[in-house]
XYZ file of C-alpha atoms in Angstrom:
655
model
C -25.305 -8.307 -82.511
C -26.294 -9.044 -86.253
C -25.029 -12.280 -84.969
C -26.738 -13.415 -81.783
C -29.693 -12.820 -84.275
C -29.242 -14.880 -86.886
C -28.403 -17.469 -84.477
C -31.257 -17.054 -82.198
C -33.794 -17.184 -85.181
C -31.490 -20.144 -86.786
C -32.593 -21.618 -83.015
C -36.207 -20.186 -82.461
C -37.423 -21.180 -86.414
C -37.196 -24.270 -88.091
C -35.225 -24.271 -91.079
C -33.838 -25.961 -93.759
C -36.274 -27.772 -94.870
C -37.570 -27.358 -97.746
C -41.546 -28.265 -96.839
C -40.807 -25.911 -93.343
C -40.124 -23.193 -95.624
C -43.671 -23.718 -98.034
C -45.961 -24.478 -95.002
C -44.466 -21.093 -94.168
C -45.106 -19.031 -96.896
C -48.871 -21.024 -96.527
C -49.925 -19.985 -93.038
C -48.690 -16.514 -94.117
C -50.236 -15.662 -96.868
C -54.030 -18.000 -95.274
C -53.521 -15.853 -92.060
C -53.278 -12.634 -94.544
C -55.567 -13.575 -97.044
C -58.282 -13.954 -93.654
C -56.872 -10.362 -92.367
C -57.845 -8.994 -95.974
C -61.639 -10.812 -96.814
C -62.491 -9.516 -93.076
C -60.867 -6.297 -93.750
C -62.858 -5.321 -97.278
C -65.531 -6.538 -96.106
C -66.293 -5.014 -92.934
C -66.706 -8.039 -91.148
C -64.385 -8.055 -87.993
C -67.733 -6.701 -85.828
C -69.711 -9.840 -87.245
C -66.930 -12.047 -86.354
C -66.627 -10.571 -83.006
C -70.214 -10.686 -81.973
C -71.926 -13.639 -83.771
C -68.546 -16.199 -83.110
C -65.494 -14.947 -81.172
C -68.028 -14.288 -78.546
C -71.094 -16.912 -78.831
C -72.063 -19.200 -76.215
C -74.628 -20.425 -78.176
C -74.263 -24.323 -78.384
C -75.596 -24.691 -82.444
C -72.302 -22.421 -83.208
C -70.027 -23.387 -80.600
C -70.286 -26.840 -82.146
C -69.597 -25.564 -85.883
C -66.295 -24.010 -84.839
C -65.828 -27.484 -83.344
C -66.241 -29.100 -86.467
C -64.787 -26.453 -88.665
C -61.629 -26.557 -86.376
C -61.708 -30.550 -86.594
C -62.160 -30.574 -90.669
C -59.041 -28.346 -90.449
C -56.598 -30.421 -88.372
C -58.229 -33.460 -90.005
C -56.337 -31.922 -93.305
C -52.903 -31.578 -91.430
C -53.148 -35.500 -89.763
C -53.923 -36.603 -93.025
C -50.924 -34.861 -95.217
C -48.827 -36.190 -92.226
C -49.780 -39.586 -93.136
C -49.480 -38.899 -96.993
C -45.961 -37.991 -96.250
C -45.410 -41.396 -94.153
C -47.022 -43.336 -96.790
C -44.331 -41.436 -98.811
C -41.117 -42.639 -97.409
C -42.326 -45.858 -97.545
C -43.339 -46.828 -100.364
C -39.948 -48.265 -101.883
C -36.825 -49.334 -99.780
C -34.638 -46.385 -98.760
C -36.291 -43.516 -99.191
C -35.392 -40.988 -98.095
C -37.851 -37.858 -98.868
C -38.033 -38.005 -94.998
C -34.721 -38.677 -92.640
C -35.406 -40.105 -89.243
C -36.239 -37.108 -87.052
C -38.072 -35.995 -89.777
C -40.056 -38.943 -89.758
C -39.721 -39.379 -85.699
C -42.025 -36.055 -85.843
C -44.237 -36.640 -88.210
C -45.665 -39.988 -86.632
C -46.044 -38.012 -83.143
C -47.912 -35.453 -84.991
C -49.964 -37.333 -86.785
C -50.957 -39.695 -84.107
C -51.663 -36.831 -81.385
C -53.601 -34.424 -83.755
C -55.654 -37.408 -84.949
C -56.810 -38.671 -81.621
C -57.261 -35.365 -79.414
C -57.404 -32.593 -82.282
C -59.567 -34.510 -84.858
C -61.273 -37.311 -83.286
C -62.300 -35.766 -79.537
C -62.869 -32.106 -81.461
C -65.410 -33.685 -83.654
C -67.446 -35.799 -81.452
C -67.417 -32.863 -79.259
C -68.763 -30.666 -82.547
C -72.056 -32.886 -83.361
C -72.659 -33.426 -79.398
C -73.188 -29.754 -79.491
C -75.274 -29.696 -82.349
C -77.750 -32.378 -81.425
C -77.756 -33.837 -77.570
C -79.367 -29.835 -76.546
C -82.673 -30.294 -79.428
C -82.717 -34.224 -79.235
C -83.897 -33.347 -74.993
C -85.480 -30.536 -76.112
C -83.378 -27.832 -74.280
C -82.744 -24.617 -74.903
C -78.783 -24.386 -74.307
C -76.143 -26.774 -72.097
C -76.002 -26.474 -68.486
C -73.287 -24.040 -68.177
C -73.287 -21.814 -71.488
C -69.321 -19.627 -70.525
C -68.497 -22.968 -69.868
C -69.475 -24.735 -72.775
C -67.234 -21.457 -74.923
C -64.696 -21.658 -72.970
C -63.827 -25.474 -73.153
C -63.860 -24.055 -76.890
C -61.666 -21.643 -77.205
C -58.980 -23.729 -74.572
C -59.470 -26.551 -77.149
C -58.796 -24.578 -80.432
C -55.687 -23.089 -78.367
C -54.280 -26.081 -77.270
C -54.322 -27.275 -81.121
C -52.492 -24.045 -82.262
C -50.151 -23.824 -79.723
C -49.377 -27.868 -80.661
C -49.582 -27.178 -84.186
C -47.142 -23.935 -83.949
C -44.125 -27.087 -82.915
C -43.800 -27.311 -86.486
C -42.711 -24.124 -88.397
C -41.673 -22.758 -84.024
C -39.230 -24.211 -82.343
C -39.136 -27.952 -83.944
C -42.115 -31.063 -83.539
C -42.215 -32.824 -80.650
C -40.824 -36.618 -81.531
C -41.087 -39.468 -79.085
C -44.367 -40.608 -80.547
C -48.183 -39.817 -78.874
C -47.741 -41.893 -76.594
C -44.789 -39.685 -75.392
C -42.993 -42.873 -73.144
C -40.707 -41.945 -70.628
C -37.795 -41.854 -71.165
C -37.789 -41.076 -74.901
C -39.308 -37.935 -73.702
C -37.483 -36.697 -70.768
C -35.583 -33.911 -70.282
C -32.167 -35.719 -70.770
C -32.940 -37.513 -74.219
C -34.993 -35.520 -75.512
C -33.730 -31.808 -74.475
C -35.328 -30.119 -77.776
C -38.533 -27.623 -76.796
C -40.778 -30.156 -78.926
C -41.988 -32.536 -76.484
C -43.118 -29.245 -74.330
C -45.278 -28.021 -76.972
C -47.055 -31.680 -76.912
C -47.416 -31.504 -72.772
C -48.647 -27.731 -72.752
C -50.690 -27.939 -76.745
C -52.057 -31.083 -75.029
C -52.902 -30.211 -71.214
C -54.658 -26.589 -72.306
C -56.843 -29.056 -75.045
C -57.982 -31.867 -72.102
C -58.684 -29.096 -69.147
C -61.333 -28.152 -72.202
C -62.308 -31.355 -72.709
C -62.919 -32.651 -68.927
C -65.027 -29.102 -68.934
C -66.979 -30.577 -71.741
C -67.667 -33.852 -70.077
C -68.617 -32.465 -67.089
C -70.882 -29.631 -68.917
C -73.137 -32.406 -70.781
C -73.334 -34.876 -68.184
C -75.094 -32.591 -65.797
C -77.083 -31.306 -68.977
C -78.183 -34.976 -69.934
C -78.558 -35.633 -66.486
C -80.968 -32.153 -65.539
C -82.295 -30.448 -68.561
C -84.566 -32.852 -70.094
C -87.873 -32.091 -72.175
C -90.509 -33.550 -69.647
C -92.297 -36.972 -69.545
C -88.123 -37.471 -71.308
C -86.693 -40.481 -68.743
C -83.946 -41.656 -69.365
C -85.165 -44.714 -70.775
C -86.886 -42.133 -73.475
C -83.973 -40.209 -74.292
C -82.284 -40.952 -78.050
C -79.640 -43.858 -78.630
C -77.033 -40.937 -79.179
C -77.769 -38.832 -75.806
C -77.554 -41.530 -73.928
C -74.001 -42.491 -75.289
C -72.780 -38.993 -74.989
C -73.874 -39.457 -71.483
C -71.815 -42.375 -71.061
C -69.345 -40.672 -72.670
C -69.248 -37.721 -70.668
C -68.780 -40.542 -67.220
C -66.209 -41.409 -69.044
C -64.654 -38.585 -69.836
C -64.590 -37.154 -66.065
C -63.285 -40.517 -64.739
C -60.223 -40.781 -67.101
C -58.691 -37.167 -68.136
C -58.017 -36.081 -64.870
C -55.076 -39.440 -64.840
C -54.140 -37.653 -68.209
C -54.309 -34.346 -66.498
C -51.722 -35.372 -63.683
C -49.430 -37.412 -66.181
C -49.045 -34.193 -68.022
C -48.362 -32.350 -65.093
C -45.795 -34.686 -63.973
C -44.347 -34.466 -67.035
C -43.868 -31.049 -66.870
C -42.735 -30.467 -63.886
C -39.609 -32.850 -64.876
C -39.375 -31.272 -67.840
C -39.492 -27.070 -66.387
C -38.000 -27.726 -62.898
C -35.589 -30.764 -63.211
C -37.885 -33.351 -61.035
C -37.796 -37.198 -61.382
C -41.061 -38.262 -61.214
C -39.829 -40.870 -64.104
C -36.103 -41.634 -63.351
C -35.540 -45.148 -61.629
C -31.539 -43.711 -60.700
C -33.804 -40.446 -58.225
C -36.777 -43.098 -56.755
C -39.435 -42.290 -59.959
C -40.587 -45.124 -62.548
C -40.665 -44.094 -66.466
C -43.740 -47.367 -65.901
C -45.639 -44.511 -63.856
C -46.272 -42.543 -67.396
C -47.066 -45.816 -69.235
C -49.952 -46.382 -66.412
C -51.420 -42.882 -65.809
C -50.852 -42.665 -69.694
C -53.074 -45.242 -70.729
C -55.546 -45.423 -68.208
C -56.356 -42.429 -70.213
C -55.481 -44.012 -73.317
C -57.414 -47.105 -73.249
C -61.028 -45.394 -72.195
C -59.991 -42.300 -74.686
C -60.615 -45.078 -77.221
C -64.141 -45.554 -76.202
C -64.935 -42.104 -75.710
C -64.243 -41.262 -79.274
C -66.466 -45.045 -80.333
C -69.365 -44.705 -77.632
C -70.731 -41.481 -79.743
C -70.649 -42.903 -82.509
C -72.220 -46.016 -82.162
C -74.978 -43.352 -81.383
C -74.622 -41.633 -84.763
C -74.822 -45.512 -86.148
C -78.054 -45.761 -83.935
C -79.801 -42.724 -85.286
C -78.984 -43.185 -88.666
C -79.663 -46.945 -89.578
C -83.074 -46.292 -87.834
C -84.192 -43.307 -89.192
C -83.149 -44.569 -93.024
C -84.373 -48.105 -91.965
C -87.730 -46.544 -90.852
C -88.228 -48.917 -88.074
C -87.153 -48.377 -84.139
C -84.165 -49.110 -82.913
C -83.876 -53.093 -82.147
C -83.251 -54.248 -78.406
C -82.606 -50.305 -77.237
C -82.627 -51.140 -73.433
C -80.009 -54.495 -74.812
C -78.445 -51.711 -76.131
C -78.272 -48.825 -73.382
C -76.456 -51.199 -70.727
C -73.818 -53.463 -73.362
C -72.495 -49.423 -73.433
C -72.736 -49.513 -69.652
C -70.822 -52.305 -69.909
C -68.530 -51.559 -72.376
C -67.540 -47.633 -70.340
C -66.939 -50.071 -66.679
C -64.665 -52.660 -68.367
C -62.917 -50.594 -70.248
C -61.162 -48.956 -67.100
C -59.665 -52.161 -66.511
C -58.293 -53.470 -69.873
C -55.723 -50.762 -70.594
C -52.475 -52.429 -69.137
C -53.408 -54.616 -72.658
C -50.842 -51.912 -73.989
C -48.234 -53.006 -72.924
C -48.341 -56.642 -72.463
C -44.860 -57.178 -73.122
C -43.270 -54.634 -70.262
C -42.408 -56.973 -68.063
C -46.109 -57.579 -66.014
C -46.178 -61.404 -64.308
C -48.529 -64.048 -66.202
C -51.139 -63.979 -63.464
C -51.341 -59.927 -63.938
C -51.312 -60.226 -67.970
C -53.764 -63.219 -68.424
C -56.260 -60.611 -66.236
C -56.166 -57.934 -68.512
C -56.243 -60.404 -70.893
C -59.485 -61.881 -70.422
C -60.981 -59.170 -69.433
C -59.839 -57.047 -72.492
C -61.915 -60.096 -74.660
C -64.953 -59.595 -72.176
C -65.090 -56.522 -74.371
C -65.865 -57.378 -77.091
C -68.869 -59.382 -75.999
C -71.047 -55.833 -75.614
C -69.655 -54.634 -78.859
C -70.093 -57.790 -80.561
C -74.126 -56.946 -79.101
C -74.275 -53.893 -81.056
C -73.520 -55.418 -83.873
C -76.714 -57.420 -83.456
C -79.062 -54.747 -82.183
C -77.815 -52.450 -86.199
C -78.407 -55.840 -88.078
C -81.989 -57.010 -86.373
C -82.704 -52.807 -86.856
C -81.734 -53.354 -90.523
C -84.127 -56.153 -91.126
C -87.308 -56.463 -92.581
C -87.025 -52.110 -92.575
C -87.472 -49.982 -95.867
C -83.560 -49.167 -95.947
C -83.023 -46.584 -97.961
C -79.529 -45.590 -99.173
C -78.779 -42.049 -98.688
C -75.137 -41.246 -97.545
C -75.268 -40.911 -93.716
C -76.584 -44.901 -94.385
C -74.082 -46.165 -96.565
C -71.536 -45.021 -94.431
C -73.314 -46.430 -91.523
C -73.743 -49.654 -92.953
C -70.239 -49.209 -94.291
C -69.266 -49.075 -90.763
C -70.156 -52.589 -89.864
C -68.515 -55.130 -91.732
C -65.467 -52.525 -91.162
C -65.552 -52.855 -87.469
C -65.990 -55.884 -87.201
C -62.801 -56.671 -88.776
C -61.074 -54.334 -86.563
C -63.041 -56.020 -83.811
C -61.627 -59.280 -84.380
C -58.023 -57.895 -84.431
C -58.315 -56.811 -81.351
C -59.580 -60.051 -79.541
C -55.986 -62.018 -80.907
C -54.409 -58.981 -79.634
C -56.125 -59.935 -76.614
C -54.635 -63.201 -76.473
C -50.948 -62.406 -74.619
C -48.613 -64.976 -75.654
C -49.865 -63.858 -79.227
C -49.227 -60.611 -78.220
C -46.075 -60.795 -78.333
C -45.726 -62.025 -82.095
C -48.135 -58.905 -83.124
C -46.444 -55.973 -81.056
C -45.420 -53.499 -82.747
C -45.867 -54.867 -85.836
C -47.448 -53.669 -88.643
C -50.435 -55.892 -87.638
C -51.020 -53.814 -84.385
C -50.834 -50.498 -86.457
C -53.908 -52.100 -88.949
C -55.746 -52.941 -86.160
C -56.232 -49.841 -84.346
C -57.035 -47.997 -87.621
C -59.672 -50.529 -88.852
C -61.126 -49.491 -85.376
C -60.886 -45.708 -85.050
C -61.285 -45.114 -88.686
C -63.837 -47.560 -89.680
C -65.160 -46.663 -86.519
C -64.594 -42.930 -85.355
C -64.034 -41.542 -89.172
C -67.071 -43.260 -90.925
C -69.309 -42.398 -87.704
C -68.157 -38.458 -87.575
C -68.441 -38.181 -91.695
C -71.964 -39.970 -91.419
C -73.145 -37.676 -88.306
C -71.525 -34.663 -90.460
C -73.480 -35.323 -93.640
C -76.701 -36.647 -91.204
C -77.402 -33.249 -89.208
C -75.727 -30.460 -91.806
C -78.364 -29.335 -92.810
C -79.831 -29.281 -88.597
C -76.718 -26.975 -88.737
C -76.424 -24.449 -91.790
C -80.175 -25.101 -93.119
C -79.524 -26.952 -96.759
C -78.768 -29.951 -97.728
C -74.953 -31.323 -98.799
C -75.080 -32.798 -102.285
C -75.896 -36.717 -102.147
C -73.974 -37.418 -105.551
C -71.069 -35.836 -104.490
C -71.568 -37.363 -100.932
C -72.197 -41.287 -102.257
C -68.605 -40.690 -104.753
C -66.682 -39.535 -101.636
C -67.790 -42.524 -99.671
C -67.239 -44.735 -102.166
C -63.677 -43.061 -103.058
C -63.240 -43.306 -98.798
C -63.957 -46.521 -98.194
C -62.968 -48.642 -100.743
C -59.763 -47.294 -100.235
C -59.383 -47.130 -96.795
C -59.579 -50.906 -97.082
C -56.923 -50.503 -100.672
C -54.213 -49.153 -97.760
C -54.988 -50.871 -94.161
C -56.045 -54.757 -95.105
C -52.914 -55.311 -96.264
C -50.742 -54.118 -93.483
C -51.980 -56.889 -91.547
C -50.297 -59.235 -93.932
C -47.398 -56.462 -93.735
C -46.984 -57.436 -90.465
C -47.521 -60.593 -90.416
C -43.938 -61.015 -92.441
C -42.193 -59.178 -89.763
C -41.980 -54.609 -90.566
C -42.877 -52.928 -87.969
C -44.348 -49.726 -86.957
C -41.387 -46.686 -86.053
C -39.220 -47.790 -88.793
C -38.605 -45.023 -91.256
C -36.974 -46.860 -93.887
C -36.314 -50.558 -94.816
C -33.927 -52.392 -97.037
C -35.050 -54.215 -100.422
C -35.353 -57.832 -100.984
C -37.604 -58.502 -97.740
C -40.651 -58.808 -99.812
C -42.567 -55.608 -98.433
C -42.031 -52.768 -101.467
C -45.323 -54.041 -103.162
C -47.665 -54.236 -100.032
C -46.542 -50.863 -99.110
C -46.633 -49.465 -103.040
C -50.199 -50.837 -102.229
C -51.090 -49.168 -99.247
C -49.245 -46.013 -100.557
C -52.066 -45.777 -103.442
C -55.054 -46.673 -100.762
C -53.283 -43.570 -98.714
C -54.367 -41.403 -102.019
C -57.822 -42.664 -102.844
C -58.372 -41.968 -98.874
C -56.686 -38.151 -99.522
C -58.592 -37.912 -102.754
C -61.657 -39.204 -101.159
C -61.408 -36.403 -98.224
C -60.981 -33.667 -100.723
C -64.817 -34.689 -102.172
C -66.143 -34.175 -99.007
C -64.485 -30.995 -98.814
C -65.721 -29.750 -102.389
C -69.082 -30.997 -101.601
C -69.006 -29.150 -99.013
C -67.890 -26.030 -100.722
C -70.390 -26.247 -103.712
C -73.441 -27.092 -101.717
C -72.870 -24.359 -100.250
C -73.196 -22.192 -103.086
C -75.561 -24.446 -105.438
C -77.325 -26.897 -102.147
C -81.009 -27.431 -102.161
C -82.549 -25.201 -99.082
C -83.445 -27.203 -96.150
C -87.305 -25.864 -95.904
C -88.914 -28.667 -93.826
C -86.554 -28.728 -90.918
C -86.800 -32.728 -91.327
C -85.026 -33.551 -94.226
C -84.371 -37.085 -93.938
C -87.373 -38.490 -91.806
C -86.397 -37.936 -88.880
C -87.179 -39.743 -85.327
C -86.047 -37.546 -82.270
C -86.845 -34.380 -81.507
C -84.171 -32.816 -83.284
C -85.852 -32.850 -86.789
C -88.693 -30.777 -84.999
C -87.004 -27.045 -85.244
C -86.347 -25.330 -88.412
C -83.097 -25.374 -89.940
C -80.514 -24.409 -88.912
C -82.455 -23.875 -85.261
C -83.708 -21.049 -83.452
C -80.814 -19.147 -80.712
C -83.590 -20.211 -78.417
C -83.884 -23.917 -80.067
C -88.044 -24.245 -79.442
C -90.515 -21.385 -78.675
C -92.149 -24.604 -76.244
C -90.292 -27.125 -74.464
C -91.826 -29.940 -75.864
C -93.357 -32.908 -73.787
C -92.620 -36.414 -73.863
C -94.254 -39.718 -73.436
C -92.342 -42.305 -75.999
C -89.655 -43.339 -76.991
C -88.700 -41.474 -80.525
C -91.014 -38.604 -79.581
C -91.016 -37.012 -82.883
C -92.253 -39.698 -85.174
C -94.364 -40.297 -83.079
C -96.009 -37.292 -83.335
C -95.319 -37.480 -87.078
C -97.713 -40.766 -86.858
C -100.259 -38.424 -84.833
C -100.160 -40.838 -81.949
C -101.046 -38.458 -79.402
C -97.882 -38.988 -77.830
C -95.717 -36.026 -78.403
C -97.123 -32.098 -77.558
C -95.248 -28.979 -78.177
C -98.321 -26.931 -76.346
C -98.523 -24.884 -79.441
C -101.726 -23.463 -78.397
C -100.377 -21.812 -75.357
C -99.317 -18.537 -75.431
C -95.469 -17.502 -76.033
C -93.818 -16.313 -73.273
C -90.396 -14.433 -73.142
C -87.349 -16.753 -73.694
C -84.677 -16.654 -71.048
C -80.878 -17.058 -72.729
C -77.153 -16.560 -71.740
C -75.774 -13.006 -73.124
C -72.503 -13.755 -75.218
C -69.391 -12.701 -73.388
C -65.667 -12.645 -75.165
C -64.121 -13.891 -71.232
C -63.259 -17.120 -72.613
C -61.844 -16.477 -75.649
C -59.934 -13.886 -73.880
C -58.992 -16.413 -71.139
C -57.892 -19.133 -72.994
C -55.433 -16.864 -75.754
C -53.833 -16.208 -72.326
C -53.384 -19.271 -71.525
C -51.906 -20.154 -75.194
C -49.323 -17.144 -73.778
C -48.830 -18.830 -70.827
C -48.543 -21.825 -72.384
C -45.844 -21.116 -75.505
C -43.911 -18.630 -72.479
C -43.388 -22.683 -70.281
C -42.605 -24.405 -73.844
C -40.160 -21.707 -74.165
C -38.906 -21.719 -70.427
C -39.797 -18.228 -70.927
C -41.009 -17.195 -67.437
C -41.245 -13.361 -67.827
C -44.165 -14.555 -70.400
C -45.156 -17.611 -69.126
C -46.203 -15.652 -65.496
C -48.156 -12.701 -67.073
C -50.738 -14.929 -68.880
C -51.148 -16.448 -66.020
C -51.884 -13.656 -64.215
C -54.404 -12.505 -67.189
C -55.723 -15.481 -67.097
C -56.938 -15.240 -63.075
C -58.113 -11.530 -63.845
C -60.770 -13.225 -66.279
C -61.558 -15.536 -64.058
C -62.046 -12.340 -61.589
C -64.188 -10.434 -63.990
C -66.109 -12.818 -64.390
C -67.131 -13.456 -60.883
C -68.368 -9.756 -61.113
C -70.698 -10.225 -64.174
C -74.226 -9.986 -62.730
C -75.553 -8.815 -66.317
C -75.372 -11.822 -67.454
C -78.756 -13.087 -69.432
C -80.931 -11.662 -71.533
C -84.631 -12.095 -72.782
C -85.945 -12.177 -75.986
C -89.654 -10.600 -76.391
C -92.778 -12.715 -77.686
C -92.454 -10.210 -80.611
C -89.256 -10.945 -81.647
C -90.396 -15.131 -81.043
C -93.067 -14.597 -82.811
C -91.477 -13.087 -85.918
C -88.914 -15.648 -85.828
C -91.465 -18.516 -86.341
C -93.098 -16.769 -88.664
C -90.306 -16.657 -90.775
C -89.861 -20.432 -90.483
C -93.686 -21.421 -91.258
C -94.028 -22.296 -87.530
C -95.923 -19.412 -86.381
C -99.277 -20.612 -84.334
């Protein structure tokens, strides 16, 4: 009996590595610490009432961002572990299997559990405020979307200490990810964790598509919307059309692994190329799902701190529309080398080059916006300005990779790794840090310290270039990705040492951002005006942080940059504050989303280990939650006029 228990524990828990034991201890200590603090300060009810059951888009946005920051820490640790392994030749800091797991989890976490939730958080914070709405179209679905993402992320990360992490790469190509070549439970974690999170992402896309189309303030036509809102509208359309392909791919491989099907097995009539096509049909639009929103962020920030209207507004909009369309006909450039015919490769090579044109157009939009502007070098503006040259380098190398014959040389080399990090870090990561600093006072009512913010920017940005610029040359020298060690004498060591120094510097930059958040929470200057940056759009017309109902009176808009026009007293914006207040209809908080997502976690965990005695009750719990929700009729409340007056008086906005 004892031997059986020992055998089970050795199989169930990941053992044999000091880093794993350290992670186990850290998870246990942090969990105990959180429970102890909540219990000591008697905050369990506050946590449930104010956060776990909240349907307020602003609180959901904050939870997305906090979760994404935690995942960024995890993904960053994975990156540093890889760099430690590759700094010198013949290193054995990680063995081959552990290295495969680390680069798989690094890629998956950074794309699925950092970039997307960070963007979802910022759009939850800003979009309803920018369009003059009091909430999103479907508040319940918004809460459910977050908790599905969160439970999917937790399920995926659990693999680090229980069962073992996936090791087939973030793209998880068949047959490497199939049951025959990958028999452990690690790949099941990937499939179930990403699937649960992806359902939440798809629901978010639908929610914000409807919100932007149906809930804009009176007078705000599509071509009077802020550019960030435009970027989210287009991104939501991409999400709605791209994510179903990935959902189907994940479901097919799950059925293969759990029930013995053969959708991707050639001998049984399947095809491994089916996975590659489904994955990248989602995967390349996914690049723009995480890039288009940051284009919107940079547009807002550059216009604000250049003190000018965005140059070429309509051209910017149509260029994003063009990108969204072209993004669906470029996916095959991810596998030029997989045996396609020359005409097929030529078509996708041309389509990939074409997508650089509307992307380049926006660069000129931003440069002409800066031209003759009164530029203010705040921390958000520094991130936006640094994006332009750094992202351009990634874009130019992307055009090089778009040429199919040349791609045969670049493919799977570190040249490719340098390219996609130049676009995704200089684009998405710079963008989310830019948006974080820009909208932080709107989220919490106080400013992040500018001096610390600028130090973190310069350290991170310079270190980024130290890490990834040499990587292009390393790739041209022949080093391939997924190589966990290399012999001495190839000439790669000096460059790898420099790259590791850069990676450590990026970690220092991120740590300084985290320190700035903590320091500013204690010592930061309060935002007493609601408009600390001199903003141009409607979110800055509210208090910081905004009230539950956002606007006491729904604003009326007749021009772009409506709040800037109001401040210039052009008479084109009004909140009708002369009118008496009226009770405001708002949705009730509900615990069903977090409970339903918890059942989804239970069902997913059961499927990971093929424990259907656990999976089936989890699925039944999900159905019960759906039925319970269908019988909720009292799902809203009204905020009284007296409460509105008290809230507005507390912000100095009572009229």
